[in-house]
Amino acid sequence: MIKAPTIKDIAKRLNISISTVSRALRNASEVNPETRQAVLKLAEEINYQPNQLALSLLHKQTHSIGVIVPNLDYVLSMMVKGIDEVALEAGYTVMVCQSNESYGREIVNTRRLMESLVDGFIISISSETKLVDHFKKIQDQKKPIVIFDRLPTDLAAPKIRLDNEDGGFQATQHLIEQGYKRIAVLAGPDTLDISNKRVDGYLKALKHNNMRVQKDLIIHCDFDQDYAYFATKELLGMKKRPDAIFTISDRMAIGAMLAIKEKGLQMPNDIGLVGFNNEPVTKLLTPAISSVDQPAFEIGKAAAKVFIEMMNSDIDMTSREIVLKPKLFIRESSQRLLHTVVK
Amino acid sequence: MIKAPTIKDIAKRLNISISTVSRALRNASEVNPETRQAVLKLAEEINYQPNQLALSLLHKQTHSIGVIVPNLDYVLSMMVKGIDEVALEAGYTVMVCQSNESYGREIVNTRRLMESLVDGFIISISSETKLVDHFKKIQDQKKPIVIFDRLPTDLAAPKIRLDNEDGGFQATQHLIEQGYKRIAVLAGPDTLDISNKRVDGYLKALKHNNMRVQKDLIIHCDFDQDYAYFATKELLGMKKRPDAIFTISDRMAIGAMLAIKEKGLQMPNDIGLVGFNNEPVTKLLTPAISSVDQPAFEIGKAAAKVFIEMMNSDIDMTSREIVLKPKLFIRESSQRLLHTVVK
DNA sequence: AGCGTTACCGGAAACGTTCTCGGAAGCCAT
DNA sequence: ATGGCTTCCGAGAACGTTTCCGGTAACGCT
């Protein structure tokens, strides 16, 4: 590895001082035009690139953002794309790390990014994460944190999130309007806040319609297709089986669908199904699955915007909370009344 | 922003020199045990963290890898996961940037990552990229580059890739064995090497079976679902329509499937369909779509391993090329002979 | 002739760390 | 007591850059 040319090399070769070279390069004041020309020419010639590490050391800024996400599924990768868009525009580079839903991995990632000296963090926590000491350490170093999508409960930081309760409400309300009477919900682990909020919306809708809550219709299982498949099999095996299922992710909806088909039930007549996230795949399945869409790209953009704002001002934003609204897309899996407005 | 404590602060408070503090912290040789204890204690107390920026400046290493990918679809995000796995293990942090299939964006990302002073790059090029001058600039600075998946033709760097030709061959050979006679191929833009290689495999299979190549059955269109849909509609409108379609991505297979269904044709009897990538969605569709699986995670891991190797040794690896094998998964969309071995 | 002004430039500190070099004690043996 | 060895420690350079502070000419004005 041959060393990159530095300002010093230029100075030496032109027999002028380092300071003058620096001034010439960043066309600050008071440099002889000829000198400047010579410097610029030589810089071009030897392909001089300023060493950002030295600059960062001087300015205590690296212009990079550490982004930690539990995975890169459809929704989160859309969010990251949103973050990327805004960050790039503002001159920041984004470092994305996946915690793989692991608390330990999240800690490692946090430390690594700290060591890489990112200027701050935009974080969505893993499903395992209960303690946030590793994030508080970041704040001890006075680096800004923005949290989005999956929020820890006790971290003082601006939050960008979906109105998950409203999403759960819309889905359930829709099923009720379609005449379903025994609506089950397939939730994620009960430690996962976004899941619980969606269940809250479900409960709210039942209450809103004076329907009784049945504990055995609320199932918590792991956040993925296979678990949803088995959970659904159990649900369908009940003496009084549910006539509709709301799953808090599309992955789970797919698992549920497989179990439903296996059982020989027809959607939407025998049973209704609504998922969450509005992944493109929902349109493609037979039947197409209704799903609650979230503005993932916008959430990412909003998070990055708040981050930039934090970097550029000293006002306290830790209590800022931005909540974006979801929107239900009704498809074949849950639409049995024809007069429903199709969007 | 209050400044983080430095080694200097410790030195001052203990009335010892900076050098001694440095030695005490990195338990190098020859420090009075008492002094060391005092230093460690104070460091712990004020939560001292070494400034990696200063270290990087000193050692000219940041221990981070810039990864540039055209997008984060299923396959690439698996590959990135593979890179992440190996890199983390080796003490590197990964910075992922998406070029969004844009040449301009790719250049910007490259520059940004260079400025962030990553130690090197692992790159999959955008579909627009023809020139690689921006990558050669990296190499001018003596930073290692590993390229994977989508390879530029004229860059001297180690390459990790799938045997795309073999994938195309397997898919086509399978269709031929199933008795299909007029096999069309839906390819990506003809600038895209991985697409062309898959088509080469298709041609090879035809030749291998003494079948005639028909130019009008080879369609180049954009790499996504909608274009594939329209292209398929055209194909099916031909006087002598194809009786099978091999698409070089699952996204395109889905587009083709929609057109096929719209036309009222049945898979696999009226028409056969094979996709590429083996995305999970292929299993879920009706009919389930046959698809060529690629070991994406392994490709990512291999790329990162080669990168680490490059960092740790000076031997020239620019001519190294690792080729991984794809594997066809046969499903309903193309299996009309029952004696076919199902995997 | 002396002074102030202008235009240009160099020295050096600073950012936080490591590392080489050498120096100051203390000790032992002669 | 002198030499040499060990043990500990400090000074200072180095990494690449910016920027403050000051200095030196040349020039014009009184």
PDB file of N, CA and C (backbone and C1' of nucleotides) in Angstrom, chain B residues 16-17 19-20 23 30-32 35 57-58 60, chain D residues 6-17:
ATOM      1  N   ILE B  16       0.645  12.678  35.607  1.00  0.00           N
ATOM      2  CA  ILE B  16       1.630  11.846  34.933  1.00  0.00           C
ATOM      3  C   ILE B  16       1.595  12.194  33.448  1.00  0.00           C
ATOM      4  N   SER B  17       2.473  11.585  32.694  1.00  0.00           N
ATOM      5  CA  SER B  17       2.539  11.975  31.291  1.00  0.00           C
ATOM      6  C   SER B  17       1.534  11.187  30.451  1.00  0.00           C
ATOM      7  N   SER B  19       2.124   9.634  27.764  1.00  0.00           N
ATOM      8  CA  SER B  19       2.684   8.347  27.331  1.00  0.00           C
ATOM      9  C   SER B  19       2.425   7.262  28.357  1.00  0.00           C
ATOM     10  N   THR B  20       2.598   7.632  29.610  1.00  0.00           N
ATOM     11  CA  THR B  20       2.399   6.637  30.655  1.00  0.00           C
ATOM     12  C   THR B  20       0.954   6.158  30.687  1.00  0.00           C
ATOM     13  N   ARG B  23       0.442   3.771  27.899  1.00  0.00           N
ATOM     14  CA  ARG B  23       1.018   2.470  28.218  1.00  0.00           C
ATOM     15  C   ARG B  23       0.176   1.703  29.223  1.00  0.00           C
ATOM     16  N   GLU B  30       6.350  -2.428  31.212  1.00  0.00           N
ATOM     17  CA  GLU B  30       7.019  -1.499  32.091  1.00  0.00           C
ATOM     18  C   GLU B  30       6.176  -0.341  32.610  1.00  0.00           C
ATOM     19  N   VAL B  31       5.184  -0.649  33.337  1.00  0.00           N
ATOM     20  CA  VAL B  31       4.478   0.417  34.040  1.00  0.00           C
ATOM     21  C   VAL B  31       4.326  -0.014  35.487  1.00  0.00           C
ATOM     22  N   ASN B  32       4.574   0.871  36.373  1.00  0.00           N
ATOM     23  CA  ASN B  32       4.398   0.595  37.794  1.00  0.00           C
ATOM     24  C   ASN B  32       2.960   0.155  38.050  1.00  0.00           C
ATOM     25  N   THR B  35       0.682   2.753  39.408  1.00  0.00           N
ATOM     26  CA  THR B  35       0.306   3.756  38.412  1.00  0.00           C
ATOM     27  C   THR B  35      -0.784   3.199  37.509  1.00  0.00           C
ATOM     28  N   LEU B  57      -6.306   7.531  12.135  1.00  0.00           N
ATOM     29  CA  LEU B  57      -5.391   8.459  11.483  1.00  0.00           C
ATOM     30  C   LEU B  57      -3.956   7.946  11.609  1.00  0.00           C
ATOM     31  N   LEU B  58      -3.678   7.421  12.761  1.00  0.00           N
ATOM     32  CA  LEU B  58      -2.346   6.910  13.026  1.00  0.00           C
ATOM     33  C   LEU B  58      -2.055   5.657  12.199  1.00  0.00           C
ATOM     34  N   LYS B  60      -3.891   4.407   9.719  1.00  0.00           N
ATOM     35  CA  LYS B  60      -4.403   4.397   8.343  1.00  0.00           C
ATOM     36  C   LYS B  60      -5.317   3.207   8.100  1.00  0.00           C
TER      37      LYS B  60
ATOM     38  P    DT D   6      19.472  -6.092  32.866  1.00  0.00           P
ATOM     39  O5'  DT D   6      18.315  -5.464  33.769  1.00  0.00           O
ATOM     40  C5'  DT D   6      18.286  -5.786  35.158  1.00  0.00           C
ATOM     41  C4'  DT D   6      17.331  -4.858  35.875  1.00  0.00           C
ATOM     42  C3'  DT D   6      15.964  -4.721  35.212  1.00  0.00           C
ATOM     43  O3'  DT D   6      14.979  -5.043  36.177  1.00  0.00           O
ATOM     44  C1'  DT D   6      16.855  -2.584  35.736  1.00  0.00           C
ATOM     45  P    DT D   7      13.482  -5.375  35.763  1.00  0.00           P
ATOM     46  O5'  DT D   7      12.770  -4.014  36.197  1.00  0.00           O
ATOM     47  C5'  DT D   7      13.054  -3.483  37.488  1.00  0.00           C
ATOM     48  C4'  DT D   7      12.423  -2.112  37.593  1.00  0.00           C
ATOM     49  C3'  DT D   7      11.095  -1.962  36.844  1.00  0.00           C
ATOM     50  O3'  DT D   7      10.150  -1.374  37.713  1.00  0.00           O
ATOM     51  C1'  DT D   7      12.573  -0.225  36.240  1.00  0.00           C
ATOM     52  P    DC D   8       8.570  -1.457  37.371  1.00  0.00           P
ATOM     53  O5'  DC D   8       8.358   0.022  36.843  1.00  0.00           O
ATOM     54  C5'  DC D   8       8.390   1.085  37.811  1.00  0.00           C
ATOM     55  C4'  DC D   8       8.767   2.352  37.122  1.00  0.00           C
ATOM     56  C3'  DC D   8       7.665   2.979  36.264  1.00  0.00           C
ATOM     57  O3'  DC D   8       6.986   3.946  37.066  1.00  0.00           O
ATOM     58  C1'  DC D   8       9.872   3.296  35.382  1.00  0.00           C
ATOM     59  P    DC D   9       5.679   4.595  36.535  1.00  0.00           P
ATOM     60  O5'  DC D   9       6.262   5.742  35.613  1.00  0.00           O
ATOM     61  C5'  DC D   9       6.981   6.797  36.226  1.00  0.00           C
ATOM     62  C4'  DC D   9       7.648   7.611  35.162  1.00  0.00           C
ATOM     63  C3'  DC D   9       6.678   8.299  34.198  1.00  0.00           C
ATOM     64  O3'  DC D   9       6.665   9.668  34.545  1.00  0.00           O
ATOM     65  C1'  DC D   9       8.601   7.407  33.081  1.00  0.00           C
ATOM     66  P    DG D  10       5.512  10.599  34.006  1.00  0.00           P
ATOM     67  O5'  DG D  10       6.311  11.541  32.997  1.00  0.00           O
ATOM     68  C5'  DG D  10       7.541  12.092  33.420  1.00  0.00           C
ATOM     69  C4'  DG D  10       8.268  12.729  32.261  1.00  0.00           C
ATOM     70  C3'  DG D  10       7.385  13.543  31.307  1.00  0.00           C
ATOM     71  O3'  DG D  10       8.082  14.735  30.985  1.00  0.00           O
ATOM     72  C1'  DG D  10       8.514  11.829  30.094  1.00  0.00           C
ATOM     73  P    DA D  11       7.369  15.866  30.242  1.00  0.00           P
ATOM     74  O5'  DA D  11       8.293  16.059  28.966  1.00  0.00           O
ATOM     75  C5'  DA D  11       9.604  15.497  28.954  1.00  0.00           C
ATOM     76  C4'  DA D  11      10.270  15.687  27.599  1.00  0.00           C
ATOM     77  C3'  DA D  11       9.586  16.638  26.633  1.00  0.00           C
ATOM     78  O3'  DA D  11      10.584  17.177  25.785  1.00  0.00           O
ATOM     79  C1'  DA D  11       9.457  14.429  25.784  1.00  0.00           C
ATOM     80  P    DG D  12      10.174  18.299  24.767  1.00  0.00           P
ATOM     81  O5'  DG D  12       9.888  17.488  23.419  1.00  0.00           O
ATOM     82  C5'  DG D  12      10.875  16.559  22.976  1.00  0.00           C
ATOM     83  C4'  DG D  12      10.384  15.794  21.758  1.00  0.00           C
ATOM     84  C3'  DG D  12       9.520  16.617  20.783  1.00  0.00           C
ATOM     85  O3'  DG D  12       9.901  16.236  19.479  1.00  0.00           O
ATOM     86  C1'  DG D  12       8.362  14.692  21.383  1.00  0.00           C
ATOM     87  P    DA D  13       9.697  17.237  18.265  1.00  0.00           P
ATOM     88  O5'  DA D  13       9.559  16.246  17.029  1.00  0.00           O
ATOM     89  C5'  DA D  13      10.435  15.121  16.944  1.00  0.00           C
ATOM     90  C4'  DA D  13       9.695  13.939  16.362  1.00  0.00           C
ATOM     91  C3'  DA D  13       8.856  14.272  15.121  1.00  0.00           C
ATOM     92  O3'  DA D  13       9.098  13.292  14.132  1.00  0.00           O
ATOM     93  C1'  DA D  13       7.520  13.181  16.727  1.00  0.00           C
ATOM     94  P    DA D  14       8.801  13.637  12.589  1.00  0.00           P
ATOM     95  O5'  DA D  14       7.496  12.792  12.269  1.00  0.00           O
ATOM     96  C5'  DA D  14       7.468  11.391  12.525  1.00  0.00           C
ATOM     97  C4'  DA D  14       6.045  10.941  12.642  1.00  0.00           C
ATOM     98  C3'  DA D  14       5.084  11.620  11.648  1.00  0.00           C
ATOM     99  O3'  DA D  14       4.811  10.733  10.572  1.00  0.00           O
ATOM    100  C1'  DA D  14       4.137  11.373  13.834  1.00  0.00           C
ATOM    101  P    DC D  15       4.260  11.410   9.196  1.00  0.00           P
ATOM    102  O5'  DC D  15       2.768  10.901   9.082  1.00  0.00           O
ATOM    103  C5'  DC D  15       2.317   9.655   9.571  1.00  0.00           C
ATOM    104  C4'  DC D  15       0.845   9.769   9.854  1.00  0.00           C
ATOM    105  C3'  DC D  15       0.148  10.885   9.076  1.00  0.00           C
ATOM    106  O3'  DC D  15      -0.359  10.347   7.857  1.00  0.00           O
ATOM    107  C1'  DC D  15      -0.583  10.784  11.368  1.00  0.00           C
ATOM    108  P    DG D  16      -0.105  11.157   6.462  1.00  0.00           P
ATOM    109  O5'  DG D  16      -1.203  12.301   6.545  1.00  0.00           O
ATOM    110  C5'  DG D  16      -2.559  11.953   6.350  1.00  0.00           C
ATOM    111  C4'  DG D  16      -3.407  13.182   6.520  1.00  0.00           C
ATOM    112  C3'  DG D  16      -3.049  14.334   5.577  1.00  0.00           C
ATOM    113  O3'  DG D  16      -4.233  14.749   4.952  1.00  0.00           O
ATOM    114  C1'  DG D  16      -3.126  15.090   7.826  1.00  0.00           C
ATOM    115  P    DT D  17      -4.235  15.903   3.881  1.00  0.00           P
ATOM    116  O5'  DT D  17      -4.806  17.110   4.727  1.00  0.00           O
ATOM    117  C5'  DT D  17      -6.156  17.043   5.162  1.00  0.00           C
ATOM    118  C4'  DT D  17      -6.405  18.020   6.276  1.00  0.00           C
ATOM    119  C3'  DT D  17      -6.300  19.490   5.919  1.00  0.00           C
ATOM    120  O3'  DT D  17      -7.588  19.902   5.483  1.00  0.00           O
ATOM    121  C1'  DT D  17      -5.524  19.009   8.135  1.00  0.00           C
TER     122       DT D  17
END
